[in-house]
Structure formats: structure tokens, C-alpha cells
CSV table of N, CA, C and O in Angstrom, one decimal:
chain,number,residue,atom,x,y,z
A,1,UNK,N,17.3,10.3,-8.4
A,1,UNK,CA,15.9,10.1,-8.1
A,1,UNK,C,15.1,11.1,-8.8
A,1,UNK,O,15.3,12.4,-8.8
A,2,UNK,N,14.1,10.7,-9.4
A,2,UNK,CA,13.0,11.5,-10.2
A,2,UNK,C,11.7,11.7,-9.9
A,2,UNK,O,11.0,11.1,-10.7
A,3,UNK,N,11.1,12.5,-9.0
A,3,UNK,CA,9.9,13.0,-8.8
A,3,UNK,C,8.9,13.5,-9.7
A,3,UNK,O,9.2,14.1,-10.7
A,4,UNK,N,7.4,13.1,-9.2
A,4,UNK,CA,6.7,13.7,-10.1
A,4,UNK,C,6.0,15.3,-9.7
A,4,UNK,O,6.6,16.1,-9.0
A,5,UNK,N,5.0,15.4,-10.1
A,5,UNK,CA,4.6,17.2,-9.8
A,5,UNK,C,4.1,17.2,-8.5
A,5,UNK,O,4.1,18.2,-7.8
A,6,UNK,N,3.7,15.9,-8.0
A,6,UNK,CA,2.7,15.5,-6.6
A,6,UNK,C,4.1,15.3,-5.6
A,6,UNK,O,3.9,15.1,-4.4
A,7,UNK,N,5.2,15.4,-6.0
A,7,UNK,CA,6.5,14.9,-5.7
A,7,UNK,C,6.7,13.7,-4.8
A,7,UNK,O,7.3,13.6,-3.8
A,8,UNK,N,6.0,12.4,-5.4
A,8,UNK,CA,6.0,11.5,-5.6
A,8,UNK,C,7.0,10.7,-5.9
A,8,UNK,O,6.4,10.2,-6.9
A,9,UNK,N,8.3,9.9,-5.9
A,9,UNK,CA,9.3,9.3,-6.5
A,9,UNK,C,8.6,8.8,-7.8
A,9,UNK,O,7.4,8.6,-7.6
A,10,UNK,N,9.0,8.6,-9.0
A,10,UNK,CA,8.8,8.1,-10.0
A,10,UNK,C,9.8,7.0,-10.3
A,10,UNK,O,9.5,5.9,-10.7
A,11,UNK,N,11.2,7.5,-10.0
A,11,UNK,CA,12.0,6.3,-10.2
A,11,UNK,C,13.3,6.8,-9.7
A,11,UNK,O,13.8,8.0,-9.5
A,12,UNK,N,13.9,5.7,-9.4
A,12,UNK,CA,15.1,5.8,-8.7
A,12,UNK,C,16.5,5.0,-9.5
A,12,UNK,O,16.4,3.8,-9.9
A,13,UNK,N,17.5,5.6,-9.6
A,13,UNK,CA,18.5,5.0,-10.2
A,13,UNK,C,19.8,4.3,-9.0
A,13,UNK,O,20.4,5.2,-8.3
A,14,UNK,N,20.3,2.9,-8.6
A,14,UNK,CA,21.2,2.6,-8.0
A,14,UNK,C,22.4,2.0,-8.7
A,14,UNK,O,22.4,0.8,-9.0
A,15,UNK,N,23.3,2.8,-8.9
A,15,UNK,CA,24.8,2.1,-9.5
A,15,UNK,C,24.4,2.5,-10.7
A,15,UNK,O,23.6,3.4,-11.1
A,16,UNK,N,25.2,1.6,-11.3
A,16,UNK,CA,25.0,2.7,-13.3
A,16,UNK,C,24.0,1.5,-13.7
A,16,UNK,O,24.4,1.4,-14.9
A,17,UNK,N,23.1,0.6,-13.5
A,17,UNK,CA,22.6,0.0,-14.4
A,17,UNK,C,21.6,-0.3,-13.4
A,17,UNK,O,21.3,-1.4,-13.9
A,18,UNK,N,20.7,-0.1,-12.1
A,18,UNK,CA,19.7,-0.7,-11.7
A,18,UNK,C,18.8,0.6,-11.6
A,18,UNK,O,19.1,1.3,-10.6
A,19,UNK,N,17.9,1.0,-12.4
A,19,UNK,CA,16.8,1.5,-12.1
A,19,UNK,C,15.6,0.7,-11.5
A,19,UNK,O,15.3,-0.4,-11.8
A,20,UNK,N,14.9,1.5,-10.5
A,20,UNK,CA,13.3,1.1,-10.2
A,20,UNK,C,12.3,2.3,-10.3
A,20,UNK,O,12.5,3.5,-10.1
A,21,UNK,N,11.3,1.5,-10.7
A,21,UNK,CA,10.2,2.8,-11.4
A,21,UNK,C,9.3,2.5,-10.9
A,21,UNK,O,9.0,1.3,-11.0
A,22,UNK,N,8.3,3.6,-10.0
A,22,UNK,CA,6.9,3.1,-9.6
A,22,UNK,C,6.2,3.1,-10.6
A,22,UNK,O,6.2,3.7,-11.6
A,23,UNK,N,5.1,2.0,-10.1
A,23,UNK,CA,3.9,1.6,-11.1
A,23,UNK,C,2.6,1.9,-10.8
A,23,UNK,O,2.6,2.1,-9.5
A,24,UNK,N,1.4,2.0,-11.2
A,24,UNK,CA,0.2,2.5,-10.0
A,24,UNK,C,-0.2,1.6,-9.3
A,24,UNK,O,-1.2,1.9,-8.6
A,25,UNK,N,0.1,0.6,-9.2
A,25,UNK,CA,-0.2,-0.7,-7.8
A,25,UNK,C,1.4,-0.6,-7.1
A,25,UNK,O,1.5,-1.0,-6.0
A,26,UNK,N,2.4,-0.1,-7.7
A,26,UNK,CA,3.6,0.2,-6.5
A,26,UNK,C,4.1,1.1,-6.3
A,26,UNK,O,4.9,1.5,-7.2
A,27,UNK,N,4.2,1.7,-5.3
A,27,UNK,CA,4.8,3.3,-5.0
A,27,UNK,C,6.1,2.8,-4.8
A,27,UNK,O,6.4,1.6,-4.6
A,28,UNK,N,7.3,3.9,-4.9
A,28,UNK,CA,8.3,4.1,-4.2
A,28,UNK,C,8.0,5.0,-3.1
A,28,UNK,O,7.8,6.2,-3.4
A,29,UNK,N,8.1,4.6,-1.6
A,29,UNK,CA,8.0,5.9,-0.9
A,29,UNK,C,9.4,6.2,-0.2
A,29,UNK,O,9.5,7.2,0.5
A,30,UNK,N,10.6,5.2,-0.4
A,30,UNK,CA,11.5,5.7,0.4
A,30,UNK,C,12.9,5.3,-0.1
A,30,UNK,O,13.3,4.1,-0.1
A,31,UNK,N,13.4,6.0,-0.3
A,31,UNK,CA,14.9,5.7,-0.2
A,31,UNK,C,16.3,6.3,0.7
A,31,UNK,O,16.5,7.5,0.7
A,32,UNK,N,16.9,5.5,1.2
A,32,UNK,CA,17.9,5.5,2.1
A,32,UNK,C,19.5,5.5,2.0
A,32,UNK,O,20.0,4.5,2.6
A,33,UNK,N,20.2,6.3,1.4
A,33,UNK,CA,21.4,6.2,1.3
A,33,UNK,C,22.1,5.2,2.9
A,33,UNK,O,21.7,5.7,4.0
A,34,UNK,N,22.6,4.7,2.9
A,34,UNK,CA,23.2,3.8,4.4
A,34,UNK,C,24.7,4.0,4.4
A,34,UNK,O,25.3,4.7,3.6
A,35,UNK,N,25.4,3.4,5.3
A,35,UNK,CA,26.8,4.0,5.6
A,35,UNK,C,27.3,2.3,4.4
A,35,UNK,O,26.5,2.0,3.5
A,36,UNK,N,28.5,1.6,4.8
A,36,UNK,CA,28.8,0.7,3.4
A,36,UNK,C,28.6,1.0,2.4
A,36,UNK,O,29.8,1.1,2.2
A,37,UNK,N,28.2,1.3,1.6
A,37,UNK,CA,27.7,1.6,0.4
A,37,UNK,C,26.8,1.0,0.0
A,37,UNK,O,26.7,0.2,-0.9
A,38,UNK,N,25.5,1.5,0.9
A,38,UNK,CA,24.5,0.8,1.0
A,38,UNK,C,23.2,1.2,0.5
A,38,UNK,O,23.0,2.4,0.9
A,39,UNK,N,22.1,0.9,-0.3
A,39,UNK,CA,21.1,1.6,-0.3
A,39,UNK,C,19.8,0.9,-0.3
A,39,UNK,O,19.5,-0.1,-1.0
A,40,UNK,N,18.9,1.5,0.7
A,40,UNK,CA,17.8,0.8,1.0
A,40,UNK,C,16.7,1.4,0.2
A,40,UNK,O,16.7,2.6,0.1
A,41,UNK,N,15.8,0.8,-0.3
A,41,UNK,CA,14.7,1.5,-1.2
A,41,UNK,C,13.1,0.8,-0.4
A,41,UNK,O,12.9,-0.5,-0.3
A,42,UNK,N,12.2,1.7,0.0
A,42,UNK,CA,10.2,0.7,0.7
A,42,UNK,C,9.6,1.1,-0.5
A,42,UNK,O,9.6,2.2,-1.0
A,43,UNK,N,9.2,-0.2,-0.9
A,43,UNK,CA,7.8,0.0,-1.9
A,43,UNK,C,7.3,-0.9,-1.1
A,43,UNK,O,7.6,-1.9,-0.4
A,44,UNK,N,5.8,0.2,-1.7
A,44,UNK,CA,4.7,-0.3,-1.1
A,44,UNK,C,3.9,-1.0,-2.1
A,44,UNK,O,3.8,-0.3,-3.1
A,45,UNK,N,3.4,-2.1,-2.3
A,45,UNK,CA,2.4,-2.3,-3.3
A,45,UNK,C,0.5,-2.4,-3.1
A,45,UNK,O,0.0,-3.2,-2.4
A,46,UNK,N,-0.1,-1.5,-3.8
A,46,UNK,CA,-1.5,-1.3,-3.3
A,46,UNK,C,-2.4,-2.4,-4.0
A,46,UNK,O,-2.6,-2.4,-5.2
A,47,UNK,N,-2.9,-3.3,-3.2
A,47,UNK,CA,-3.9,-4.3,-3.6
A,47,UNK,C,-5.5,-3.6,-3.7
A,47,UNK,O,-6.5,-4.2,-3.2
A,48,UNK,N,-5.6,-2.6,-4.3
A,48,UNK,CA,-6.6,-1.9,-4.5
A,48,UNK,C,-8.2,-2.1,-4.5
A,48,UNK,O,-9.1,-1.4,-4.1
A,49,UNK,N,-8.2,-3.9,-5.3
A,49,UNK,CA,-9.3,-4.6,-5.0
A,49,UNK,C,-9.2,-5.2,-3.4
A,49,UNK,O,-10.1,-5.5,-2.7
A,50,UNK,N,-8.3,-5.2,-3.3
A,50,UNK,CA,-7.9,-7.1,-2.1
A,50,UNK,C,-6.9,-6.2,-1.2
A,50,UNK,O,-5.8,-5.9,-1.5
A,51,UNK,N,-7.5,-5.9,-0.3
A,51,UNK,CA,-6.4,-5.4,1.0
A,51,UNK,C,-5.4,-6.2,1.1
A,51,UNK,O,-4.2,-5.8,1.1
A,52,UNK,N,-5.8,-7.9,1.1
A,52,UNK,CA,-5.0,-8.6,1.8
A,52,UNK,C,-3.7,-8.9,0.2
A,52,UNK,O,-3.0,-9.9,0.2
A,53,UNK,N,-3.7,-8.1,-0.7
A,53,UNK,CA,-2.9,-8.5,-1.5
A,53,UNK,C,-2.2,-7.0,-1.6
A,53,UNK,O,-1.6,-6.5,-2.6
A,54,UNK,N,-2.3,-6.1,-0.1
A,54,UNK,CA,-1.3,-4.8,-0.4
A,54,UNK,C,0.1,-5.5,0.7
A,54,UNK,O,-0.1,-6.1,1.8
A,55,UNK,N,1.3,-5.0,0.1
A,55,UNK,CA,2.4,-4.9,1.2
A,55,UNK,C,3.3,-4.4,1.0
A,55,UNK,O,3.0,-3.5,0.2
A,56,UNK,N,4.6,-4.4,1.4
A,56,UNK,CA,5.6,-3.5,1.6
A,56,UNK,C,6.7,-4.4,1.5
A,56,UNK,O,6.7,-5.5,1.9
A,57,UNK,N,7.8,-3.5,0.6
A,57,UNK,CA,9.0,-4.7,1.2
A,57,UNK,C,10.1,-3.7,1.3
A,57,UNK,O,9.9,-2.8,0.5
A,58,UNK,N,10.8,-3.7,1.8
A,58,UNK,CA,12.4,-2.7,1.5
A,58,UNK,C,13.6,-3.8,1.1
A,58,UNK,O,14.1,-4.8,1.7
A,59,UNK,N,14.0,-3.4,0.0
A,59,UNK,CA,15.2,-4.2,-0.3
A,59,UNK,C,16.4,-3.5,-0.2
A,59,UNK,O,16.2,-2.2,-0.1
A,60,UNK,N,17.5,-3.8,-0.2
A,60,UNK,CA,18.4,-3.6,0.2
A,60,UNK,C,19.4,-3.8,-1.0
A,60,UNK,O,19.3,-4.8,-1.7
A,61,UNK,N,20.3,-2.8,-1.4
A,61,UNK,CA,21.2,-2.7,-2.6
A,61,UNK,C,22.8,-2.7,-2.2
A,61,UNK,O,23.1,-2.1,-1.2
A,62,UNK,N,23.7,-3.5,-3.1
A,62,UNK,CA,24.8,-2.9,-2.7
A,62,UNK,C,25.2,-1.3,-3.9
A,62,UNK,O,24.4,-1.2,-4.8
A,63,UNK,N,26.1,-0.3,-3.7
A,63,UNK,CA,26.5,0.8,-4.5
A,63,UNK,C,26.2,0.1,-5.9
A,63,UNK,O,25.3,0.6,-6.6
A,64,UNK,N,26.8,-0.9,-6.4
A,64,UNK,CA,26.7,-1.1,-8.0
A,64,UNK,C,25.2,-1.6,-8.3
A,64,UNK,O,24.9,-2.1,-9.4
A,65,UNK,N,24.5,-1.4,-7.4
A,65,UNK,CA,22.9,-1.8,-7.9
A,65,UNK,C,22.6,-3.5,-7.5
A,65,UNK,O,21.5,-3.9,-7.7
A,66,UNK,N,23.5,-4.2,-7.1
A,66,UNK,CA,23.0,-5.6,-6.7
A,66,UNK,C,22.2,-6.3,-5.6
A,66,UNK,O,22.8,-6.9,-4.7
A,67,UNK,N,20.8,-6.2,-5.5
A,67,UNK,CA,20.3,-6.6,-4.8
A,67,UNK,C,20.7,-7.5,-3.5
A,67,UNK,O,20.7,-8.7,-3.8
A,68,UNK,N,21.1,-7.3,-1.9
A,68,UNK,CA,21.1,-8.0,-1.2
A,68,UNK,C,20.6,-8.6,-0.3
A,68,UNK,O,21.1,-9.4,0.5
A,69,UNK,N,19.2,-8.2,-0.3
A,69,UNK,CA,18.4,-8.7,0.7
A,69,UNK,C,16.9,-8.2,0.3
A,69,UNK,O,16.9,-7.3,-0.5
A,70,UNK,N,15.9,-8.5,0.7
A,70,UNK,CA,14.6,-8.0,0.6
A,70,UNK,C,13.4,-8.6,2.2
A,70,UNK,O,13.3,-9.8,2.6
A,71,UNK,N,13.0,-8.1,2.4
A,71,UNK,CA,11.8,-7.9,3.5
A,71,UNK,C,10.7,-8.0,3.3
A,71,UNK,O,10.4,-6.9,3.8
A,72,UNK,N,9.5,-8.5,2.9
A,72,UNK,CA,8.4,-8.3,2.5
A,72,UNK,C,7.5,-8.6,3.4
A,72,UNK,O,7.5,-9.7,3.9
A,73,UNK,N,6.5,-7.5,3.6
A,73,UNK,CA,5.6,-7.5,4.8
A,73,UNK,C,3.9,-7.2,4.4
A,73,UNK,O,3.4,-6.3,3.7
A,74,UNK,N,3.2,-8.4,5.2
A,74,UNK,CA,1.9,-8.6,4.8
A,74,UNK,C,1.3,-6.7,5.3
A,74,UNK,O,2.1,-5.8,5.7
A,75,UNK,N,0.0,-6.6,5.0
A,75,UNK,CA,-0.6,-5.6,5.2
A,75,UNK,C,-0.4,-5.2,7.0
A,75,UNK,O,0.2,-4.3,7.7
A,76,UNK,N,-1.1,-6.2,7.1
A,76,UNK,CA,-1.6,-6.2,8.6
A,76,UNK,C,-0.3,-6.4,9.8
A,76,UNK,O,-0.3,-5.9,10.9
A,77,UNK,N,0.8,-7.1,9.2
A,77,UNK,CA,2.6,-7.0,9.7
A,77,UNK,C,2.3,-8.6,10.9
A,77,UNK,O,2.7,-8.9,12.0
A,78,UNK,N,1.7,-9.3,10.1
A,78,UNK,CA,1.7,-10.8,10.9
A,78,UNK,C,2.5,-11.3,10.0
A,78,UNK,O,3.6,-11.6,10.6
A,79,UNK,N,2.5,-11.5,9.0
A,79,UNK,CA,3.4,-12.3,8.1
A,79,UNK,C,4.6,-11.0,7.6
A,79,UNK,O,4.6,-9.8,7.7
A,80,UNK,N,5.5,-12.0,7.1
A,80,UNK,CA,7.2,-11.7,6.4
A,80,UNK,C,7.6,-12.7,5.8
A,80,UNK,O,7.7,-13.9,6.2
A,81,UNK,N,8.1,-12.2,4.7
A,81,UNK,CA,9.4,-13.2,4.0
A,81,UNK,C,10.7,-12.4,4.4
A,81,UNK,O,10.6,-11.3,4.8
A,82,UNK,N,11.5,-12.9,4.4
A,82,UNK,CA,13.0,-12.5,4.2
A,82,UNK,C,13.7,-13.1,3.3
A,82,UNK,O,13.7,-14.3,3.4
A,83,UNK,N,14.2,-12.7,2.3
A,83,UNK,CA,15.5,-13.1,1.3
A,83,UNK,C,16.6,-12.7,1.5
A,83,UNK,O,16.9,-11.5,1.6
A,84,UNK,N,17.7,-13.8,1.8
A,84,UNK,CA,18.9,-13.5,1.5
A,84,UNK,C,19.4,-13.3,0.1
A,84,UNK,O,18.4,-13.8,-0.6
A,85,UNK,N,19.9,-13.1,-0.4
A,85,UNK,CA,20.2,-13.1,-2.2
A,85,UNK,C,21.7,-13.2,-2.0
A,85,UNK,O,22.2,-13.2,-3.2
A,86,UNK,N,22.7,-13.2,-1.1
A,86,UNK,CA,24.2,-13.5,-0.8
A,86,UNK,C,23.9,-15.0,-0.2
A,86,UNK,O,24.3,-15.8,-1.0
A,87,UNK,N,23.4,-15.4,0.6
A,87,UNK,CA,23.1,-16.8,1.2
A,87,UNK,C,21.9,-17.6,0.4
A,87,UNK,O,21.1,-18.5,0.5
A,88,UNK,N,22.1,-16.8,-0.5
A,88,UNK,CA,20.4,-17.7,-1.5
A,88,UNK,C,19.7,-18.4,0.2
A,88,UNK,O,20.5,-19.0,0.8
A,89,UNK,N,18.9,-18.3,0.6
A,89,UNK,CA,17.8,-18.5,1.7
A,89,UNK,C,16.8,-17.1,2.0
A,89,UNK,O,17.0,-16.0,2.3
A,90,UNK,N,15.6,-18.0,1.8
A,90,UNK,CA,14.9,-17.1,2.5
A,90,UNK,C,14.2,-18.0,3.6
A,90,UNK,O,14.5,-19.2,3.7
A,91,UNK,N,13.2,-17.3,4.6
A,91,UNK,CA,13.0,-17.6,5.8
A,91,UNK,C,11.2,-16.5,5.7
A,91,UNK,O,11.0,-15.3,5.5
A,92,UNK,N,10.3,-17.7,5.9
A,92,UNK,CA,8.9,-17.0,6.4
A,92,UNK,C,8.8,-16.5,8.2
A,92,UNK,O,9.6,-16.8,9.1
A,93,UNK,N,8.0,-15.8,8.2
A,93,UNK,CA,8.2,-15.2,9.7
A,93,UNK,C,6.8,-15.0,9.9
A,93,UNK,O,6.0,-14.6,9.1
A,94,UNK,N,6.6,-15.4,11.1
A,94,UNK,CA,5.2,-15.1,11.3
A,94,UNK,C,5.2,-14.6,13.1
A,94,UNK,O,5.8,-15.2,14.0
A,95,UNK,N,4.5,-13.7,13.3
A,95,UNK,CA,3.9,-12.7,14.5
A,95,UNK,C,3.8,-13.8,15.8
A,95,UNK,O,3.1,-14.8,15.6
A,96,UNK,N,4.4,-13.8,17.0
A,96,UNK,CA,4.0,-14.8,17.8
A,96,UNK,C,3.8,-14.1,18.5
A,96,UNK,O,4.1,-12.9,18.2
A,97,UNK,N,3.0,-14.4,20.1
A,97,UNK,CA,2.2,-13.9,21.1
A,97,UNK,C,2.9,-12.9,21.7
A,97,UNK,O,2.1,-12.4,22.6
A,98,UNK,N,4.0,-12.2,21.6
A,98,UNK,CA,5.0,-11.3,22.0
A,98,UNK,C,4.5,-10.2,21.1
A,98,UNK,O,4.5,-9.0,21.5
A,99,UNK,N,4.2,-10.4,20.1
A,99,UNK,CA,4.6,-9.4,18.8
A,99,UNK,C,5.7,-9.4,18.2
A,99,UNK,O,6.2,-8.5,17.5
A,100,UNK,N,6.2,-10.8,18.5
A,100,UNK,CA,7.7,-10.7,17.4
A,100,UNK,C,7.3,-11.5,16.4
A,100,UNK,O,6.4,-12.3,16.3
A,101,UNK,N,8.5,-11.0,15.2
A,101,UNK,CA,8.5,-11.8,14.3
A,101,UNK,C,9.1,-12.7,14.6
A,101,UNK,O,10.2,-12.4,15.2
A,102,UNK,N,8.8,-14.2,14.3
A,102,UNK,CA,9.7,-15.3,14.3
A,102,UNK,C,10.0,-16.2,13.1
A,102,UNK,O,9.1,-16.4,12.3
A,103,UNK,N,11.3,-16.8,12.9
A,103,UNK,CA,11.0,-17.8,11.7
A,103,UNK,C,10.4,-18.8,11.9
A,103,UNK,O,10.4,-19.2,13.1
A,104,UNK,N,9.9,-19.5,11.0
A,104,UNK,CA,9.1,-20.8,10.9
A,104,UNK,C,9.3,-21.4,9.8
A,104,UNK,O,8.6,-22.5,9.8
A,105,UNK,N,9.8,-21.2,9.1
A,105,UNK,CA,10.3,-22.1,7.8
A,105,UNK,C,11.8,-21.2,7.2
A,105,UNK,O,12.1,-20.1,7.7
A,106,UNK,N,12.5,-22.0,6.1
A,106,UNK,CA,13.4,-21.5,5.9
A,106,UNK,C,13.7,-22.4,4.5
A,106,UNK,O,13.5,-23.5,4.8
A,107,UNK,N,14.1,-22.3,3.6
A,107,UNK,CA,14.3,-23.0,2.2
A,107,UNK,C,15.6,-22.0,1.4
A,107,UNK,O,15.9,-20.9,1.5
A,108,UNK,N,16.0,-23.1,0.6
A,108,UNK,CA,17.3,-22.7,-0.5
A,108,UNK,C,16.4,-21.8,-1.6
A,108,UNK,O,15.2,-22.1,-1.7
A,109,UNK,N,16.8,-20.8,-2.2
A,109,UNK,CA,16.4,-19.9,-3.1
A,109,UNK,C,17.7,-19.8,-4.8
A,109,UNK,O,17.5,-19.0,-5.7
């Protein structure tokens, strides 16, 4: 992982061949070594004009860098996607009167 002078992430390396690099509409703010050989990475992306086009996702790596899942969450946290990328499916989620997320659709990927 490579910081900048603001100590910032600038980019992060998973397995020998998946780098990710922030961009200035996407931060890296977090990465998560996990038990499996797991590694979780949150970018944020800043919709700088358009609030409603800022959000967050954390995806999820196996050790060799292969993406297994991804989360992506509206600004405001009413909406979500979920990707499987092992089950090719993702599933929209949307906020019900509880405050949970629920699915509401679900399609092949």
C-alpha cells in the first residue's frame, strides 16, 4: 500500500497482479486484510458536481487479486447493488420501512 504526503492511500497492490489506484473523483479510504485470504478494499467515489452521483462500494478480493464480490452504496444508503462475481448475479436492494436493506430485483451478470 502506497500513501501520499496527506497520507492518503494512493494505491494498493492485491496478489502479484491486481493493483488499484485512487483517482480524484475516487478515494481509497480503506483496506482490510480478513481471515481466508481475504481482502476487502471502500472506495469512495466523489460526485463533486451531483451529490446524487457520489457512493461507496467495498469489494471484496480473494489473496491472488480476484475479485469476489462488490457492494455499492448510494450516497444517502437507500439504494445498493450487490455483485456476486463467483455466482455471476447481482441483486438491487432498496431501504424498507425498518431500515433494512432488502432485495428487489436480482439478474444473471
Amino acid at each position: 500500500m502506497q500513501h501520499n504526503h496527506q497520507n492518503e492511500i494512493v494505491n494498493v497492490r492485491i496478489g502479484r497482479w491486481r493493483t488499484l489506484s485512487a483517482t480524484p473523483e475516487r478515494r481509497i479510504v480503506e483496506v482490510r486484510e480478513l481471515a481466508c485470504d481475504r481482502v476487502a478494499v471502500l472506495l469512495m467515489h466523489d460526485g463533486a458536481r451531483d451529490f446524487r452521483q457520489s457512493y461507496k462500494i467495498w469489494q471484496l478480493y480473494d489473496i491472488n487479486g480476484r475479485i469476489l464480490a462488490s457492494l455499492q452504496t448510494s450516497s444517502d444508503g437507500g439504494f445498493a447493488m450487490f455483485s456476486d462475481y463467483e455466482t455471476r448475479q447481482a441483486s438491487q436492494l432498496l431501504r424498507n420501512r425498518r431500515g433494512e436493506l432488502e432485495t428487489v430485483d436480482t439478474w444473471p451478470i
